[in-house]
PDB file of C-alpha atoms in Angstrom:
ATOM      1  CA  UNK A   1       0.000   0.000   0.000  1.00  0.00           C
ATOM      2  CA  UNK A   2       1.108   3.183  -1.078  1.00  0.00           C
ATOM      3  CA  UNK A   3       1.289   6.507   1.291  1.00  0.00           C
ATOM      4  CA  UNK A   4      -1.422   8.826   0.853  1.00  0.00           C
ATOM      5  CA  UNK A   5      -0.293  11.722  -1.822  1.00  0.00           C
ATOM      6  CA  UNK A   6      -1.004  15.639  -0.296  1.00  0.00           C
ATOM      7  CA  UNK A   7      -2.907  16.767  -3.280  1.00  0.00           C
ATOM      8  CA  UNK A   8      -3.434  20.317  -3.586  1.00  0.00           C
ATOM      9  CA  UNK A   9       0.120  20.377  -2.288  1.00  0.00           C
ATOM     10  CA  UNK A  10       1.672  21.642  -5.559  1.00  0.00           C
ATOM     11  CA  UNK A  11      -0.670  24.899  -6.051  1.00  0.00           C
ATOM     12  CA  UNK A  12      -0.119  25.838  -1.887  1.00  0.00           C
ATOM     13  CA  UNK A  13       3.569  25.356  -2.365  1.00  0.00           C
ATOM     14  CA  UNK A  14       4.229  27.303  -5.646  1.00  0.00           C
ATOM     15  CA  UNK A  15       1.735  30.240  -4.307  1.00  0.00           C
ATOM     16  CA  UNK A  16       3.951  31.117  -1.502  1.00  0.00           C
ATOM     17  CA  UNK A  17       1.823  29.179   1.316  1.00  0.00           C
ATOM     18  CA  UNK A  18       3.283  26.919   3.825  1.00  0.00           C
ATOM     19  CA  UNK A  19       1.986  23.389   4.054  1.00  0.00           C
ATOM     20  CA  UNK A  20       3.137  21.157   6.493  1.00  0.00           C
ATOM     21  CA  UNK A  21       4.746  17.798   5.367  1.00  0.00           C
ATOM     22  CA  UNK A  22       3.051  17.452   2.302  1.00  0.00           C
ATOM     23  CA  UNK A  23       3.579  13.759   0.968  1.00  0.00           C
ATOM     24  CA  UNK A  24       4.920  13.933  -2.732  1.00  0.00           C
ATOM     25  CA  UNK A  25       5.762  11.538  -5.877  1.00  0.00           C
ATOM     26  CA  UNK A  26       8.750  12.346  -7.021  1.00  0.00           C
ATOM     27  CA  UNK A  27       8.155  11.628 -11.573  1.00  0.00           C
ATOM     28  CA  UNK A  28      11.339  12.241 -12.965  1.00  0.00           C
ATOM     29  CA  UNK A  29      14.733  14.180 -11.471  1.00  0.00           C
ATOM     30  CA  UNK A  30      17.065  16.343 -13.920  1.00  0.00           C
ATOM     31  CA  UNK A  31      20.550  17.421 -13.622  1.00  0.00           C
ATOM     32  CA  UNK A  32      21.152  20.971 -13.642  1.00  0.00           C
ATOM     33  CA  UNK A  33      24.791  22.661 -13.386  1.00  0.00           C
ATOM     34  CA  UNK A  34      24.488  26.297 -11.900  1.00  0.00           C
ATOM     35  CA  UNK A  35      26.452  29.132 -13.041  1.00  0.00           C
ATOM     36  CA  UNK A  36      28.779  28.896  -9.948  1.00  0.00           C
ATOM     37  CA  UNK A  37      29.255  24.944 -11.158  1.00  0.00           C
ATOM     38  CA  UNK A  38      27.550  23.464  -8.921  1.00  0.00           C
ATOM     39  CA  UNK A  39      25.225  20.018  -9.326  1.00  0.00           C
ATOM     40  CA  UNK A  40      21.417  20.835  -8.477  1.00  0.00           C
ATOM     41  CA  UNK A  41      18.976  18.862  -9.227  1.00  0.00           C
ATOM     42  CA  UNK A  42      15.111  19.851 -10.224  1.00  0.00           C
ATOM     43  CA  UNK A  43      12.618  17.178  -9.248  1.00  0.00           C
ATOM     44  CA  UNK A  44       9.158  16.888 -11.279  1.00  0.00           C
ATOM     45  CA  UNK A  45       7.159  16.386  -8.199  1.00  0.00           C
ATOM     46  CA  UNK A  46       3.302  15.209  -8.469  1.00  0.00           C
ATOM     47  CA  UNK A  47       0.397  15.646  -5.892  1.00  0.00           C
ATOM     48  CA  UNK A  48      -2.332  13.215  -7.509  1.00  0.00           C
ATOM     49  CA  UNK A  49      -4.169  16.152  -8.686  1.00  0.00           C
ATOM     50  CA  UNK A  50      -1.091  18.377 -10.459  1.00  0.00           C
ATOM     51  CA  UNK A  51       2.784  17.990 -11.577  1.00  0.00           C
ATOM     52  CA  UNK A  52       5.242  20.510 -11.012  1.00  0.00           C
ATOM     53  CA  UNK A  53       8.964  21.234 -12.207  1.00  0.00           C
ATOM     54  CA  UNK A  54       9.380  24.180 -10.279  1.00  0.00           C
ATOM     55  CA  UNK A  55      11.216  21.815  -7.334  1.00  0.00           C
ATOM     56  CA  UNK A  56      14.575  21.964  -6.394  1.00  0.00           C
ATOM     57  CA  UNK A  57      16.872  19.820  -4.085  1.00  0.00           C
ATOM     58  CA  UNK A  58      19.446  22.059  -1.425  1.00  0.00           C
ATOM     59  CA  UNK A  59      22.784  21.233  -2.596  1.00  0.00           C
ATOM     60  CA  UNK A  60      23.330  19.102   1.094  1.00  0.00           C
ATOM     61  CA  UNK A  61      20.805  16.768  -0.637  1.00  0.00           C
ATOM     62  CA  UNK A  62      22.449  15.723  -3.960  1.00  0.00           C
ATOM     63  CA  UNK A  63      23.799  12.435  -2.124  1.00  0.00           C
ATOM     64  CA  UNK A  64      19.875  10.918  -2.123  1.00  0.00           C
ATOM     65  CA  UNK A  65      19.648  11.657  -5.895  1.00  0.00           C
ATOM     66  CA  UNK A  66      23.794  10.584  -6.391  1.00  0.00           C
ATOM     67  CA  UNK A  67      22.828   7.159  -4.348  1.00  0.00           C
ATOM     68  CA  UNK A  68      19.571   6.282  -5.944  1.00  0.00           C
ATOM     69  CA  UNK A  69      17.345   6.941  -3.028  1.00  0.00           C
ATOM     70  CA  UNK A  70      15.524   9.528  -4.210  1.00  0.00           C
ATOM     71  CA  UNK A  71      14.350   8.066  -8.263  1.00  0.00           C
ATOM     72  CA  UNK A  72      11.723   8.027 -10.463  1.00  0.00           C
ATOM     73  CA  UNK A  73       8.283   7.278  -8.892  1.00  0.00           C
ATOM     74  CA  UNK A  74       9.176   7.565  -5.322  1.00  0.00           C
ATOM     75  CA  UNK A  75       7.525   8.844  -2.537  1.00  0.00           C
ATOM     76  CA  UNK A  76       9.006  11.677  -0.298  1.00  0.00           C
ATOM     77  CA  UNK A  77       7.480  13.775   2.700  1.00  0.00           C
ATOM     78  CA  UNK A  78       8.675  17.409   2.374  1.00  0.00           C
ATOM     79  CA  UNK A  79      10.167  18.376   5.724  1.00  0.00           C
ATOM     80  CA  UNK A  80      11.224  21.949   4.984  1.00  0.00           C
ATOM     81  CA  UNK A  81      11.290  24.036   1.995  1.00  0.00           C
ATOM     82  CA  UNK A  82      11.620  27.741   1.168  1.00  0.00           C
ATOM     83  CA  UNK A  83       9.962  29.137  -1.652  1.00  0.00           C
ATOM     84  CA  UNK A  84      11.915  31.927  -4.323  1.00  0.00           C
ATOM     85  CA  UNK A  85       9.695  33.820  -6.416  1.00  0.00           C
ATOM     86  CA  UNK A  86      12.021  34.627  -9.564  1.00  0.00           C
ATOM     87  CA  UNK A  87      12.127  37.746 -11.814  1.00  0.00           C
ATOM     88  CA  UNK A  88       9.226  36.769 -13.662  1.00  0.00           C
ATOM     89  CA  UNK A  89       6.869  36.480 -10.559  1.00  0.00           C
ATOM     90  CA  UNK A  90       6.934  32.469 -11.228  1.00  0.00           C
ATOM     91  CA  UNK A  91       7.923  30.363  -8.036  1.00  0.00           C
ATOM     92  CA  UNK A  92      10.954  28.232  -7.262  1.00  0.00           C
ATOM     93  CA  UNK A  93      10.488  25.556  -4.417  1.00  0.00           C
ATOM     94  CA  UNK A  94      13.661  25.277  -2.762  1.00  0.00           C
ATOM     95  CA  UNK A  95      13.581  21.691  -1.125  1.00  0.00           C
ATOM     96  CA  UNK A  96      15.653  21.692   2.579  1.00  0.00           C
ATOM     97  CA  UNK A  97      14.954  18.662   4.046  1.00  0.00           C
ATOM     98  CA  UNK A  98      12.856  15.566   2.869  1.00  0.00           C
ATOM     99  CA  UNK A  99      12.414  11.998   3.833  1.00  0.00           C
ATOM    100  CA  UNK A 100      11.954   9.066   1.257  1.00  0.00           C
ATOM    101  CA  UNK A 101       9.092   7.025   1.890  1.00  0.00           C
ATOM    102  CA  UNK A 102       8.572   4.324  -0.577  1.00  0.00           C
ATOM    103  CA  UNK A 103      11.243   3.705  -3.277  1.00  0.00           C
ATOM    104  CA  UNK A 104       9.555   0.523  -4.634  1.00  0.00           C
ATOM    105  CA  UNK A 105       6.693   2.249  -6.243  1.00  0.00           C
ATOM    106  CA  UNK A 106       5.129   0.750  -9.889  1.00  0.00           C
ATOM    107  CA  UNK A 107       4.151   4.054 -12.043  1.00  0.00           C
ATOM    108  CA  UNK A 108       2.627   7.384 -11.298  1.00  0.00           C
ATOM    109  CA  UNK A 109      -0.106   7.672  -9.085  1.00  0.00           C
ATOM    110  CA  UNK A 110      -3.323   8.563 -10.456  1.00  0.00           C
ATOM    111  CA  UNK A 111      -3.472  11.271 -13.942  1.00  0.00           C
ATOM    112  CA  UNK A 112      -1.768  14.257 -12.421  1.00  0.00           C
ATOM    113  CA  UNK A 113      -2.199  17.368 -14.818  1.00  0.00           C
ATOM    114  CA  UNK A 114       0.771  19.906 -15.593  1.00  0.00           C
ATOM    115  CA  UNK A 115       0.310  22.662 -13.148  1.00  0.00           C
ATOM    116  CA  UNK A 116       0.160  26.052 -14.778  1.00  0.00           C
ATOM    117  CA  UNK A 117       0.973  28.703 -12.345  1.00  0.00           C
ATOM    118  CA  UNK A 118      -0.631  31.674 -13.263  1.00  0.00           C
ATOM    119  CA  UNK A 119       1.578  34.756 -13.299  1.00  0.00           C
ATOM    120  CA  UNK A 120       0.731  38.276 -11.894  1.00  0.00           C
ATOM    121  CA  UNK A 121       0.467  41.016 -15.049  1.00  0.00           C
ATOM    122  CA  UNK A 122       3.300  43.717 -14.997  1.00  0.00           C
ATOM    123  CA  UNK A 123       2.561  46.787 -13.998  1.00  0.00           C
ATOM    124  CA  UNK A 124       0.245  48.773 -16.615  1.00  0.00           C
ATOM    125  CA  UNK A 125       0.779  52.160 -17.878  1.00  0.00           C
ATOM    126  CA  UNK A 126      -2.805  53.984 -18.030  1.00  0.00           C
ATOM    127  CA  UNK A 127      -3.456  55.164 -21.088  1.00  0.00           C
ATOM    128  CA  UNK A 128      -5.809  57.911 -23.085  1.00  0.00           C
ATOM    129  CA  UNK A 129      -6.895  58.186 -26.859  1.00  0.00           C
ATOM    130  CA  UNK A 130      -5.586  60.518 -28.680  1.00  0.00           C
ATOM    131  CA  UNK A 131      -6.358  60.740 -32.894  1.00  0.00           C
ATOM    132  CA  UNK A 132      -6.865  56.809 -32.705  1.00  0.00           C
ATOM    133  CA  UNK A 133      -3.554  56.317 -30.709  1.00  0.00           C
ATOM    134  CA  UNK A 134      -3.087  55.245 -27.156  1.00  0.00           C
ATOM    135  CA  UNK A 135      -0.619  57.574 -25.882  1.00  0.00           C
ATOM    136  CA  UNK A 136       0.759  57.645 -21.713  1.00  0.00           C
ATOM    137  CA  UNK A 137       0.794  60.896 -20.132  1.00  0.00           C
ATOM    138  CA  UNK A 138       4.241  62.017 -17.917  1.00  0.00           C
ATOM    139  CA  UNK A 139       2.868  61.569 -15.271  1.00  0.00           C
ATOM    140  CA  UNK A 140       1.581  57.946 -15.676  1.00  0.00           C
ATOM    141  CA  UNK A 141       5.045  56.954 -16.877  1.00  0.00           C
ATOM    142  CA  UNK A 142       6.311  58.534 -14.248  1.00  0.00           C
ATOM    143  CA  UNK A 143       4.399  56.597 -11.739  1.00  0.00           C
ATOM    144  CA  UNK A 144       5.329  53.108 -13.985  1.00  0.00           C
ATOM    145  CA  UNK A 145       8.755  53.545 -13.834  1.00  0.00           C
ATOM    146  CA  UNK A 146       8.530  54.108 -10.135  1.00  0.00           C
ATOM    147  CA  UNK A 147       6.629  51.203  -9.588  1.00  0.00           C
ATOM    148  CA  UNK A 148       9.166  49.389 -11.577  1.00  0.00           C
ATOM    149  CA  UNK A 149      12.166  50.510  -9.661  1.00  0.00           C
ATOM    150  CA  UNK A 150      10.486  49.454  -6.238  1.00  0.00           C
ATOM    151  CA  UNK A 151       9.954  46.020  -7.897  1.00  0.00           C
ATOM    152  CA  UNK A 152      13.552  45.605  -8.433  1.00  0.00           C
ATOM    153  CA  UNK A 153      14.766  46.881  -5.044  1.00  0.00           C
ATOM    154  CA  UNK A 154      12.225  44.321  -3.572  1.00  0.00           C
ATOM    155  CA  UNK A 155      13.787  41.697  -5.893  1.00  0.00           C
ATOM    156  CA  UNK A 156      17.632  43.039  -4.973  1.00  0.00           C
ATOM    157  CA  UNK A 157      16.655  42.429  -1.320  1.00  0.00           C
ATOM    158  CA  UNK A 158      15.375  39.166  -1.560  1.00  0.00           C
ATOM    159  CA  UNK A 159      17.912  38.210  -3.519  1.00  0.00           C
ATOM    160  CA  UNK A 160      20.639  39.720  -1.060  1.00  0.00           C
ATOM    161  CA  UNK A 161      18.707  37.949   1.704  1.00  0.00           C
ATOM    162  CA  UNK A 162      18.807  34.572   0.487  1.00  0.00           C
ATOM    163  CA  UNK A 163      22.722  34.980  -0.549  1.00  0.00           C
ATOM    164  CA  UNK A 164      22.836  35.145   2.986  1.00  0.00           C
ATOM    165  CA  UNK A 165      21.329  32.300   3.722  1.00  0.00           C
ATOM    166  CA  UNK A 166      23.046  30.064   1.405  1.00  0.00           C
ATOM    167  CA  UNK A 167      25.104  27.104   3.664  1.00  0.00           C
ATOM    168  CA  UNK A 168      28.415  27.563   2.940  1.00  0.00           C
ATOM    169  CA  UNK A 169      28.304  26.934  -0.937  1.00  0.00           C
TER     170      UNK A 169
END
C-alpha cells in the first residue's frame, strides 16, 4: 500500500503558502549545473491532482539523488522548503529537508495534470486616446517607472537575503 499523496500540495507550495509535510511523488529528477558549477537537481514532483517542475533539491541533498534513493516514482514527505519567487513572478520551491518514503513504487499515481501557475500582469501604464492612438501621459510613466524601480529593489533584497542564507556553498 502506497502513502497517501497531499494533493493540492503543488498549487499551496508554488503560491507562496506553507503546508506542512506534504507527501509527494517524485516523476522524474534532472541534472542541472548552476552558473557557480555546482550540481542541483530539479525534481518533477506530483500531488495526484497536479505535476510541477518548479522543485529543487538544497545542494546538502544531492547524495539521495547521487545514491539512488531519491528516483523516479518515489515517494518523499517534504520536511522543509523555502519558496523563491524569480524575476518573472513564477515560483521556485527550494527543497531543505525531505524523507523518502517508498522507493519501490510501480508508475505514477493517479493522472496528475501539468500545473500552470498563473503569473501576476506587470505593472500597466494607463493610457488615453488621442487621434486613434493610445498615448501615456508624464505623469503615468512617471508613476510606472517608479513602480518598476520598487519592484527591483524588492527583488535586490530578496535576492541579497537569500545569498545570505546560502550554507556555505
Amino acid at each position: 500500500m502506497n502513502p497517501e499523496l497531499t494533493q493540492g500540495a503543488i498549487q499551496t507550495m508554488t503560491k507562496g503558502d506553507q503546508i506542512h509535510n506534504p507527501v509527494m511523488q517524485v516523476i522524474n529528477t534532472m541534472s542541472i549545473v548552476s552558473v557557480s558549477g555546482y550540481r542541483l537537481y530539479r525534481l518533477l514532483l506530483s500531488d495526484r491532482v497536479h505535476t510541477s517542475s518548479s522543485f529543487m533539491l538544497a545542494a546538502q541533498l544531492n547524495d539521495l539523488v547521487e545514491q539512488k534513493e531519491i528516483a523516479a516514482n518515489c515517494i518523499c514527505r517534504i520536511k522543509k522548503y523555502i519558496v523563491n519567487t524569480l524575476k518573472d513572478g513564477r515560483h521556485l520551491v527550494k527543497i531543505i529537508d525531505l524523507e523518502v518514503l517508498k522507493s519501490d513504487v510501480e508508475g505514477k499515481i493517479g493522472e496528475p495534470a501539468p500545473y500552470v501557475e498563473v503569473l501576476p500582469s506587470p505593472p500597466s501604464i494607463p493610457r488615453t486616446a488621442r487621434n486613434g492612438r493610445k498615448r501615456a501621459s508624464k505623469q503615468d510613466l512617471k508613476a510606472a517607472i517608479l513602480a518598476v524601480q520598487r519592484q527591483v529593489k524588492e527583488e535586490i533584497k530578496a535576492e541579497m537575503a537569500r545569498f545570505r542564507e546560502r550554507p556555505g556553498e
